[in-house]
PDB file of C-alpha atoms in Angstrom:
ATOM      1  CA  UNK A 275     -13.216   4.631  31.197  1.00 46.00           C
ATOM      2  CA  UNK A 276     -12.498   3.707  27.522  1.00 51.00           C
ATOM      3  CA  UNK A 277     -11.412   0.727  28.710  1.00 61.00           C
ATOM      4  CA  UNK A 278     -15.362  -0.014  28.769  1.00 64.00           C
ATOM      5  CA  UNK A 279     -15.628   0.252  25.100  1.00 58.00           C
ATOM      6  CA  UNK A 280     -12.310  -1.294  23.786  1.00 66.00           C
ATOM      7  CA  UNK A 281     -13.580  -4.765  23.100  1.00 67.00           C
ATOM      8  CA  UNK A 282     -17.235  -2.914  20.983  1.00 70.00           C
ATOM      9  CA  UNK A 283     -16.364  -2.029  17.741  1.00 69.00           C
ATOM     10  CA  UNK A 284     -20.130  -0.094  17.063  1.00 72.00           C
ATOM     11  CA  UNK A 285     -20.018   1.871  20.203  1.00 78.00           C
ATOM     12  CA  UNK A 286     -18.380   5.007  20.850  1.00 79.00           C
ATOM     13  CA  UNK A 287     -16.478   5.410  23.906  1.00 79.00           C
ATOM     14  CA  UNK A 288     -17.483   9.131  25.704  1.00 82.00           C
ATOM     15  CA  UNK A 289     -14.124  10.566  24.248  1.00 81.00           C
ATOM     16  CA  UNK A 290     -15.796   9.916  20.449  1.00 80.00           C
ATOM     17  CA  UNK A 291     -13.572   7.129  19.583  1.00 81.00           C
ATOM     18  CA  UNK A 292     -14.180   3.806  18.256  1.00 83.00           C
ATOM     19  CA  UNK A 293     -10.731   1.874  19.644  1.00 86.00           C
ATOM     20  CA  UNK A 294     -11.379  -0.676  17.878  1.00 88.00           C
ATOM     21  CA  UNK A 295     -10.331   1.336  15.069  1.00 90.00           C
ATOM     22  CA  UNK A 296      -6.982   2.697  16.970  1.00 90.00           C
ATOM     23  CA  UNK A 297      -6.099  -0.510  17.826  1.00 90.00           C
ATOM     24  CA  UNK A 298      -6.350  -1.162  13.686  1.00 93.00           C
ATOM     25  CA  UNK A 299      -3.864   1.471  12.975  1.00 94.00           C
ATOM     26  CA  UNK A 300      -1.875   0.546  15.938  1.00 94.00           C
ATOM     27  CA  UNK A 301      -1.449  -3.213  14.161  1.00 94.00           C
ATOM     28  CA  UNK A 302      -0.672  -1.038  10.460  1.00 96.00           C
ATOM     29  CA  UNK A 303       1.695   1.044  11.891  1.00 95.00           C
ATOM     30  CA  UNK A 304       4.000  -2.370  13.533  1.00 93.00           C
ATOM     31  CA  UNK A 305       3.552  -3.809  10.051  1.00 93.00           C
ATOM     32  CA  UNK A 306       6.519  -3.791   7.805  1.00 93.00           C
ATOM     33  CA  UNK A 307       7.402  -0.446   5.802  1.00 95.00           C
ATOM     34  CA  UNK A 308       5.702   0.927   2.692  1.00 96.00           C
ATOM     35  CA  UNK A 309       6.693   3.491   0.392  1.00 97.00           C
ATOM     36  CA  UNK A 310       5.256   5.371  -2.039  1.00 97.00           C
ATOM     37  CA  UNK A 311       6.426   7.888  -4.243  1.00 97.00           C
ATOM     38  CA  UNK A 312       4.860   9.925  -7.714  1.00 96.00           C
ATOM     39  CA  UNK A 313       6.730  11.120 -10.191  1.00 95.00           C
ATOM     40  CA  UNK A 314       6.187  12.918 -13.132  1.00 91.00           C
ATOM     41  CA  UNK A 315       5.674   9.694 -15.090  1.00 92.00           C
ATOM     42  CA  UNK A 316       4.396   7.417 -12.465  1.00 95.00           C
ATOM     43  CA  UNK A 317       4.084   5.876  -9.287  1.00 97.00           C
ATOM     44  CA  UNK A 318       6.714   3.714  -7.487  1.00 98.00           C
ATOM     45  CA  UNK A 319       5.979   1.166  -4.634  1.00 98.00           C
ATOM     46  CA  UNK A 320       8.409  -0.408  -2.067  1.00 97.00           C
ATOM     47  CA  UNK A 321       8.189  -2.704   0.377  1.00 96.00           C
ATOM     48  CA  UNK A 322      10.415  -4.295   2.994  1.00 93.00           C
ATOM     49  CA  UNK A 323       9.544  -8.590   2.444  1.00 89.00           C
ATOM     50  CA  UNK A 324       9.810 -10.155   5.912  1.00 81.00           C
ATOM     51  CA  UNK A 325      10.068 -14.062   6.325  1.00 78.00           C
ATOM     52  CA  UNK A 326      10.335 -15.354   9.820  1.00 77.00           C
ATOM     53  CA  UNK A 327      12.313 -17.883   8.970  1.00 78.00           C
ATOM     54  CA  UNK A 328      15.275 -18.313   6.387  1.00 79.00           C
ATOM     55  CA  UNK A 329      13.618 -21.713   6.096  1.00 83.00           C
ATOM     56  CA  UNK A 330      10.278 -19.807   4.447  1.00 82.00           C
ATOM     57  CA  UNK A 331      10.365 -20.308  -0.004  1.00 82.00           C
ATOM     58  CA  UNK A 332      10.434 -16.626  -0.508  1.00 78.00           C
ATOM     59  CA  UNK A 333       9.405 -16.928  -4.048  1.00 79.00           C
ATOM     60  CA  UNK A 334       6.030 -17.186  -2.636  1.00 82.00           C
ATOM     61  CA  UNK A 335       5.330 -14.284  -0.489  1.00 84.00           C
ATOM     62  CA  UNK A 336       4.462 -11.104  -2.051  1.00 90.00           C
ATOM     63  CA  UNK A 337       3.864  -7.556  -0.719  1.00 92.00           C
ATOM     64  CA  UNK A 338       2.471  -6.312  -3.779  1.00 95.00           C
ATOM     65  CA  UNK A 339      -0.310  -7.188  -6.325  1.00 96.00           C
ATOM     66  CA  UNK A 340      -1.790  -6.401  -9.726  1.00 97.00           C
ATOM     67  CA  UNK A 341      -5.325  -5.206 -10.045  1.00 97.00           C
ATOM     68  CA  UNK A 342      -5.828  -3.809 -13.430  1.00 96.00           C
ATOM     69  CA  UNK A 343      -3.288  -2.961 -15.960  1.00 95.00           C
ATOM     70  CA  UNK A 344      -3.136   0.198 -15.325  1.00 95.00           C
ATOM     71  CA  UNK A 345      -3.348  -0.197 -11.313  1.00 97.00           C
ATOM     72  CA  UNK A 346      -1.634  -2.135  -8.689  1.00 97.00           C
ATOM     73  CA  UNK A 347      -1.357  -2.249  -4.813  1.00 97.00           C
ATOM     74  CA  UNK A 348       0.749  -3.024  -1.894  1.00 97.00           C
ATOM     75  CA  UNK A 349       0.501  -2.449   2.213  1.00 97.00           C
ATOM     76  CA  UNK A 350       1.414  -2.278   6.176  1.00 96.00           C
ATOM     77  CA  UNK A 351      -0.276  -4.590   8.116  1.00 95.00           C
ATOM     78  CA  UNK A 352      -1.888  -8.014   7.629  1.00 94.00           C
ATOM     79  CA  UNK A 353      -1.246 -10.136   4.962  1.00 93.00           C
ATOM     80  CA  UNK A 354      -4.609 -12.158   5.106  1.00 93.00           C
ATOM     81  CA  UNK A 355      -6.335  -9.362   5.265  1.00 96.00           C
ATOM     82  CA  UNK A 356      -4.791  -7.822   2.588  1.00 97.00           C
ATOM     83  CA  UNK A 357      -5.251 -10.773   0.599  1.00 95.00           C
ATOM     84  CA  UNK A 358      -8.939 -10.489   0.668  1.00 96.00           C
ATOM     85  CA  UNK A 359      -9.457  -7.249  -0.291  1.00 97.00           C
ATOM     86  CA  UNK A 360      -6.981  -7.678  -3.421  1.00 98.00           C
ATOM     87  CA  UNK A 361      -9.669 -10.005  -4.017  1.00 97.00           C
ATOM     88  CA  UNK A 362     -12.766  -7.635  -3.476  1.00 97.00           C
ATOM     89  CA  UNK A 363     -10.834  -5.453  -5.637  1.00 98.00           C
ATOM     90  CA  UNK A 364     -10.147  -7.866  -8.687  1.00 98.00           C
ATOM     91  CA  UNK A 365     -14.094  -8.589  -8.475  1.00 98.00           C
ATOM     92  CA  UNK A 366     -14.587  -4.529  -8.666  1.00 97.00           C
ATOM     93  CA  UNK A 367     -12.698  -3.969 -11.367  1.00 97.00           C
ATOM     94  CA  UNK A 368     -13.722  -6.774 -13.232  1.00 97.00           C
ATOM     95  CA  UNK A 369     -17.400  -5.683 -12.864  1.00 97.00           C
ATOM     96  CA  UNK A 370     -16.782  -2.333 -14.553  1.00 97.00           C
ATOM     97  CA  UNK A 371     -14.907  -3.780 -17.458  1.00 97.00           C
ATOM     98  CA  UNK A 372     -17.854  -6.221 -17.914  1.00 97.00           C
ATOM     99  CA  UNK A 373     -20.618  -3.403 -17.694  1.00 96.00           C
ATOM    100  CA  UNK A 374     -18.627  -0.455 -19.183  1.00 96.00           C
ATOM    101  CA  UNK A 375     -15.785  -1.950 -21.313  1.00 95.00           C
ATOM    102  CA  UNK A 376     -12.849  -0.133 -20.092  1.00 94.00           C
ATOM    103  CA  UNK A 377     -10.510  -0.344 -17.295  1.00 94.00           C
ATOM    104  CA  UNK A 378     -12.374   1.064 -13.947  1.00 96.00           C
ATOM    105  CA  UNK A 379     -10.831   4.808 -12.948  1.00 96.00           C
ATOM    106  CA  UNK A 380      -8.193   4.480 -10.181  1.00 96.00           C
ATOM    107  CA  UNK A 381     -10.465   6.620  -8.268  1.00 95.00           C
ATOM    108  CA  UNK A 382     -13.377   4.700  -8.777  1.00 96.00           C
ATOM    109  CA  UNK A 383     -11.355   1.377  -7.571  1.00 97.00           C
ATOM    110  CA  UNK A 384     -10.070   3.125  -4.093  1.00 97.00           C
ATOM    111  CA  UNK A 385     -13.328   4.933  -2.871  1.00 97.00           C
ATOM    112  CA  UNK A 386     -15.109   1.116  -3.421  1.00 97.00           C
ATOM    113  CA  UNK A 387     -12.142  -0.793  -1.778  1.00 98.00           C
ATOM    114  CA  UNK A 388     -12.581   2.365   0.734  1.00 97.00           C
ATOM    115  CA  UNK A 389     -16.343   1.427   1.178  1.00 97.00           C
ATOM    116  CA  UNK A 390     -15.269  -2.416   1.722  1.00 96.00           C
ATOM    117  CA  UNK A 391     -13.134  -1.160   4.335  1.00 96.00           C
ATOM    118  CA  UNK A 392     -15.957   1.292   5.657  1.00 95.00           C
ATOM    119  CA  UNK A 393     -18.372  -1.214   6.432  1.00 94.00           C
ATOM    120  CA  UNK A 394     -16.405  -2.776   8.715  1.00 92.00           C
ATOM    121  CA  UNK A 395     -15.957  -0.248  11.097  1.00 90.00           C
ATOM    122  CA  UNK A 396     -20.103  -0.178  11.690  1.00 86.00           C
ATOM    123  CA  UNK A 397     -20.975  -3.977  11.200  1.00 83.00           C
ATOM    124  CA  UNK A 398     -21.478  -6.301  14.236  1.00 80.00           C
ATOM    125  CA  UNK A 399     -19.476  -9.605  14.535  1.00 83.00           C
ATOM    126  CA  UNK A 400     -16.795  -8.362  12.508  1.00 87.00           C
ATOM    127  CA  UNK A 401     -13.379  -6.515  13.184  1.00 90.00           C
ATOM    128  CA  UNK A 402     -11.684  -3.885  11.021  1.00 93.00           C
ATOM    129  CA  UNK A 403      -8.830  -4.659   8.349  1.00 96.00           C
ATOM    130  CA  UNK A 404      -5.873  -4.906  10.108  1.00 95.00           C
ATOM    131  CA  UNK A 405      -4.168  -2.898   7.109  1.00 97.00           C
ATOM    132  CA  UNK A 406      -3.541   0.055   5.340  1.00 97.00           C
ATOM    133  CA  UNK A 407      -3.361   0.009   1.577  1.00 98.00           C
ATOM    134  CA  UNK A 408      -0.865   1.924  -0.893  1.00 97.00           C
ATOM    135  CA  UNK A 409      -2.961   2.053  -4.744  1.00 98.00           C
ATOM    136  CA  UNK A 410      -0.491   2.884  -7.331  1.00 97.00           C
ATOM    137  CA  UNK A 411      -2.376   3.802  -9.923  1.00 96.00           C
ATOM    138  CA  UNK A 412      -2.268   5.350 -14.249  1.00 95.00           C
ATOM    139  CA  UNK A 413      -4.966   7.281 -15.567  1.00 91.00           C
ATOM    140  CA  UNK A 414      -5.372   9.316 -18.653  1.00 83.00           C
ATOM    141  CA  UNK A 415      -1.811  10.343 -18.318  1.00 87.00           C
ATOM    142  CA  UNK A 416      -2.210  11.174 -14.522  1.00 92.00           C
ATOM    143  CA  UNK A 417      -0.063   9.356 -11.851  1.00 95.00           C
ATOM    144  CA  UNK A 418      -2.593   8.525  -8.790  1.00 96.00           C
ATOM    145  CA  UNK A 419      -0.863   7.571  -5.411  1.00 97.00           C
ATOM    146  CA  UNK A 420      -3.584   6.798  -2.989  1.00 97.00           C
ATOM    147  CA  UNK A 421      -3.441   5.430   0.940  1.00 97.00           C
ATOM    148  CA  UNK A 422      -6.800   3.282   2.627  1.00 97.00           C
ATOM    149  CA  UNK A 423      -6.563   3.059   6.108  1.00 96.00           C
ATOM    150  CA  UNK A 424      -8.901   0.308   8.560  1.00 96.00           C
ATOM    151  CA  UNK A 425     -11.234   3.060   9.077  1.00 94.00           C
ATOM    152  CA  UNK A 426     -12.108   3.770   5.070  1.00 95.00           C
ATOM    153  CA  UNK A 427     -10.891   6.917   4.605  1.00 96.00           C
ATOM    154  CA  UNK A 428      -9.151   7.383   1.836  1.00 97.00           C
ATOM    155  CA  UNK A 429      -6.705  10.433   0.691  1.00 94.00           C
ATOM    156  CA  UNK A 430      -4.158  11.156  -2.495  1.00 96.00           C
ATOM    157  CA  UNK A 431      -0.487  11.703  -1.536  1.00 97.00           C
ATOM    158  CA  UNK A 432       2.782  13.095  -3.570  1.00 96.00           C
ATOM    159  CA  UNK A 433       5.114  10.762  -1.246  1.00 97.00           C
ATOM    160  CA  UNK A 434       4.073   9.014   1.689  1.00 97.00           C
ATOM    161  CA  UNK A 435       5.506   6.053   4.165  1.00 96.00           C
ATOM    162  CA  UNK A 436       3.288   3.546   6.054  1.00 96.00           C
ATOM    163  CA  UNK A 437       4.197   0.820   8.891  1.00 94.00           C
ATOM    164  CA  UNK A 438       6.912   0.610  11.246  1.00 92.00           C
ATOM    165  CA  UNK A 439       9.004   3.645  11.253  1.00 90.00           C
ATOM    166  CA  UNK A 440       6.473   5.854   9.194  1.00 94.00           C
ATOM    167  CA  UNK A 441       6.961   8.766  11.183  1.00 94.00           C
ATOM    168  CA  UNK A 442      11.176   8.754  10.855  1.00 94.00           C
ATOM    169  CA  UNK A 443      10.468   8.071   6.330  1.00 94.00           C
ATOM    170  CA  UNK A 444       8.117  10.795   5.748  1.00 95.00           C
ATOM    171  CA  UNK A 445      10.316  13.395   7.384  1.00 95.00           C
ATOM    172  CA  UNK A 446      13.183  11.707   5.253  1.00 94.00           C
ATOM    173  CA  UNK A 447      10.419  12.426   1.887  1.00 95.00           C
ATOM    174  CA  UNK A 448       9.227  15.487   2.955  1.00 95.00           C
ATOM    175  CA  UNK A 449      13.183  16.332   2.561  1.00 93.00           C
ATOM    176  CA  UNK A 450      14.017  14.864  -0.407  1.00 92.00           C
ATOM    177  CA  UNK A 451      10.386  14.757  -2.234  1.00 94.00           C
ATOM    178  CA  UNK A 452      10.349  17.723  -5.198  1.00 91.00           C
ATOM    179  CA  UNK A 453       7.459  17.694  -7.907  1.00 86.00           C
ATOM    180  CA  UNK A 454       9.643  16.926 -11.157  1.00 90.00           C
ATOM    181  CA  UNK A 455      11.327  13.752 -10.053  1.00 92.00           C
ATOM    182  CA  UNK A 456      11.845  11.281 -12.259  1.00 93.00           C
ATOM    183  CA  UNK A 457      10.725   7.528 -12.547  1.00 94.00           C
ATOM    184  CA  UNK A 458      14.523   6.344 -11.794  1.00 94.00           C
ATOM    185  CA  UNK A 459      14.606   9.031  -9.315  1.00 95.00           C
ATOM    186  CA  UNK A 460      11.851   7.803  -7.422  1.00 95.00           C
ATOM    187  CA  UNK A 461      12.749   4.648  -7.626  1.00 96.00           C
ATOM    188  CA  UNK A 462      15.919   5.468  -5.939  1.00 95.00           C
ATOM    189  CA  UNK A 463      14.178   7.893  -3.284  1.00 95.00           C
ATOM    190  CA  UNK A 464      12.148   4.794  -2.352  1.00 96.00           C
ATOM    191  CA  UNK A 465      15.268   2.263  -1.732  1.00 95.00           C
ATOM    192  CA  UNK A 466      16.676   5.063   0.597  1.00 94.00           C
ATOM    193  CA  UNK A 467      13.507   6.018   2.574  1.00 94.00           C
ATOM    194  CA  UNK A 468      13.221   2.118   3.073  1.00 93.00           C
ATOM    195  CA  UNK A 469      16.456   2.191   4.200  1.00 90.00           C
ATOM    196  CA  UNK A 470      15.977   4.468   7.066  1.00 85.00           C
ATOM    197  CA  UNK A 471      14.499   2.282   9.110  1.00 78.00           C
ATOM    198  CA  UNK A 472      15.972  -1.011   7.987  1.00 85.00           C
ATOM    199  CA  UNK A 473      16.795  -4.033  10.404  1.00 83.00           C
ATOM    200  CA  UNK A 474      19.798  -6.046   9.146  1.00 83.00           C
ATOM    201  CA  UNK A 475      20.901  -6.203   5.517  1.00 88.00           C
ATOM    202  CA  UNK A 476      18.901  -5.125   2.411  1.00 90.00           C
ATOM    203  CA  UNK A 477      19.392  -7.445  -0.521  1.00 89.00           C
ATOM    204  CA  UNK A 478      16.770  -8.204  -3.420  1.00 91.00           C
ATOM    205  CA  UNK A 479      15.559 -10.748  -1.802  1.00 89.00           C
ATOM    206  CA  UNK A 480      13.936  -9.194   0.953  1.00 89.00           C
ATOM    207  CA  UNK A 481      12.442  -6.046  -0.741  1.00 94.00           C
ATOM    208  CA  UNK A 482       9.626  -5.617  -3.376  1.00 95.00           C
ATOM    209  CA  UNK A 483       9.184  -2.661  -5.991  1.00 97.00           C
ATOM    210  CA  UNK A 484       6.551  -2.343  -8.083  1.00 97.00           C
ATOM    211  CA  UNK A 485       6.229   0.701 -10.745  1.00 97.00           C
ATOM    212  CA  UNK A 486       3.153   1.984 -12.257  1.00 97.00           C
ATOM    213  CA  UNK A 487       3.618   4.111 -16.019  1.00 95.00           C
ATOM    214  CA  UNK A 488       1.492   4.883 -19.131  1.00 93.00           C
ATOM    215  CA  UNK A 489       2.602   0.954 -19.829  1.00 94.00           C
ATOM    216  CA  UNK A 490       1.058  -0.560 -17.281  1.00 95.00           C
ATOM    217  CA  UNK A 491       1.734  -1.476 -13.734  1.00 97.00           C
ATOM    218  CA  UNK A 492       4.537  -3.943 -13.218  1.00 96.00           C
ATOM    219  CA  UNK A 493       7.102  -5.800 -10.043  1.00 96.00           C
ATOM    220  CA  UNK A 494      10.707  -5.212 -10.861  1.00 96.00           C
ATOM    221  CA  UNK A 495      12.625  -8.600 -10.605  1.00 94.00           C
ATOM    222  CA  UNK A 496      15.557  -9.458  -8.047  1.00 92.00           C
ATOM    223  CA  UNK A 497      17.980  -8.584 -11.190  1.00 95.00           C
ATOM    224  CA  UNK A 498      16.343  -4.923 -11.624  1.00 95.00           C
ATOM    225  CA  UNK A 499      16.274  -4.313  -8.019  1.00 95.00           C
ATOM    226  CA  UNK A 500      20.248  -5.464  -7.622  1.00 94.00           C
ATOM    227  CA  UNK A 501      21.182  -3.183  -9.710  1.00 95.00           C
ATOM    228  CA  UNK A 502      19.360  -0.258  -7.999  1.00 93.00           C
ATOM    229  CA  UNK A 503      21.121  -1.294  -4.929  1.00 93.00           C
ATOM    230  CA  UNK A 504      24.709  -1.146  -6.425  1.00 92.00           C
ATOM    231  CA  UNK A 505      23.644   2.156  -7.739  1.00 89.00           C
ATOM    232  CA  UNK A 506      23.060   3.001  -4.487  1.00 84.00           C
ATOM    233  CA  UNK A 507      26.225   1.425  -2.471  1.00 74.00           C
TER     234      UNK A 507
END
């Protein structure tokens, strides 16, 4: 029967679903892994950087962006997608610092990204974001960790893993996870939980981590993220 309804995205099948939406999440969770992690200090990000080829210049793929000083983003799913809604969210923040002059709250930023995401689960002609977004975020000395998911909801986590093998690296959090961790600490939680599910080698090259303090929001470079691996080995 819900075969009927998979192709509508504005029509409810008789079980209440829109499957249009499942099929979203179904694309975010065989997206390459997430992981994020709050500290006491701040928020770390990490992400598993595929290239189909080793012909690809990875200098220019990225898993993560900057959207305010203070706030930054990565995600499981599809890069275009996610590409246009680090755009929608530049524009956002922008806005606020042009009305209000000061950096837009982190929970401001999400629940409008959120409504961006929202709209197009009701709109005709249009599909949903094939991607679920990771905000790291720094306000008034508060660490904000926050997950948007294709259907707009939005919802603050301690420690959380999207993407392929989600399931396997939040059991592996929900082990190791304790409220007083440390920045280096999380950073080091992260590399591991990323590791659970690995395919092949893991090398600086092919993994992203971004960190988000009182300073600012900033990527680590290959150098800083070698070093966290030999720590590790």
């Amino acid at each position: 029967m819900s075969e009927r309804y998979s192709f509508s995205l504005t029509t409810f099948s008789p079980s209440g679903k829109l499957v249009q939406i499942e099929y979203a999440i179904a694309a975010v969770a065989a997206g390459a892994p997430s992981i994020g992690i709050k500290s006491k200090t701040g928020v770390v990000l990490a992400a598993e950087k595929k290239t189909k080829s080793i012909l690809y210049d990875d200098t220019t793929i990225t898993k993560m962006e900057m959207i305010t000083k203070h706030c930054g983003m990565t995600y499981s799913g599809m890069g275009p997608d996610f590409r246009l809604l680090v755009r929608n969210a530049r524009k956002i923040a922008q806005q606020y610092y042009m009305k209000f002059n000061e950096e837009i709250p982190v929970s401001q930023l999400v629940q409008r990204v959120a409504n961006v995401m929202q709209e197009y689960t009701h709109s005709g002609g249009v599909r949903p974001f094939g991607v679920s977004l990771l905000v790291a975020g720094f306000d008034q000395e508060t660490p904000y960790l926050v997950q948007c998911d294709p259907s707009g909801a939005y919802f603050a986590w301690k420690a959380t893993a999207m993407g392929k093998n989600h399931v396997n690296g939040k059991t592996f959090l929900e082990k190791r996870y304790n409220a007083d961790l440390e920045l280096e600490d999380a950073v080091h939680t992260a590399i591991l939980t990323l590791k659970e599910g690995f395919e092949g080698q893991m090398t600086e090259d092919n993994i992203e981590i971004g960190i988000c303090t009182g300073d600012g929001f900033r990527k680590l470079n290959r150098t800083e993220i070698k070093d966290y691996l030999a720590a590790l080995n």
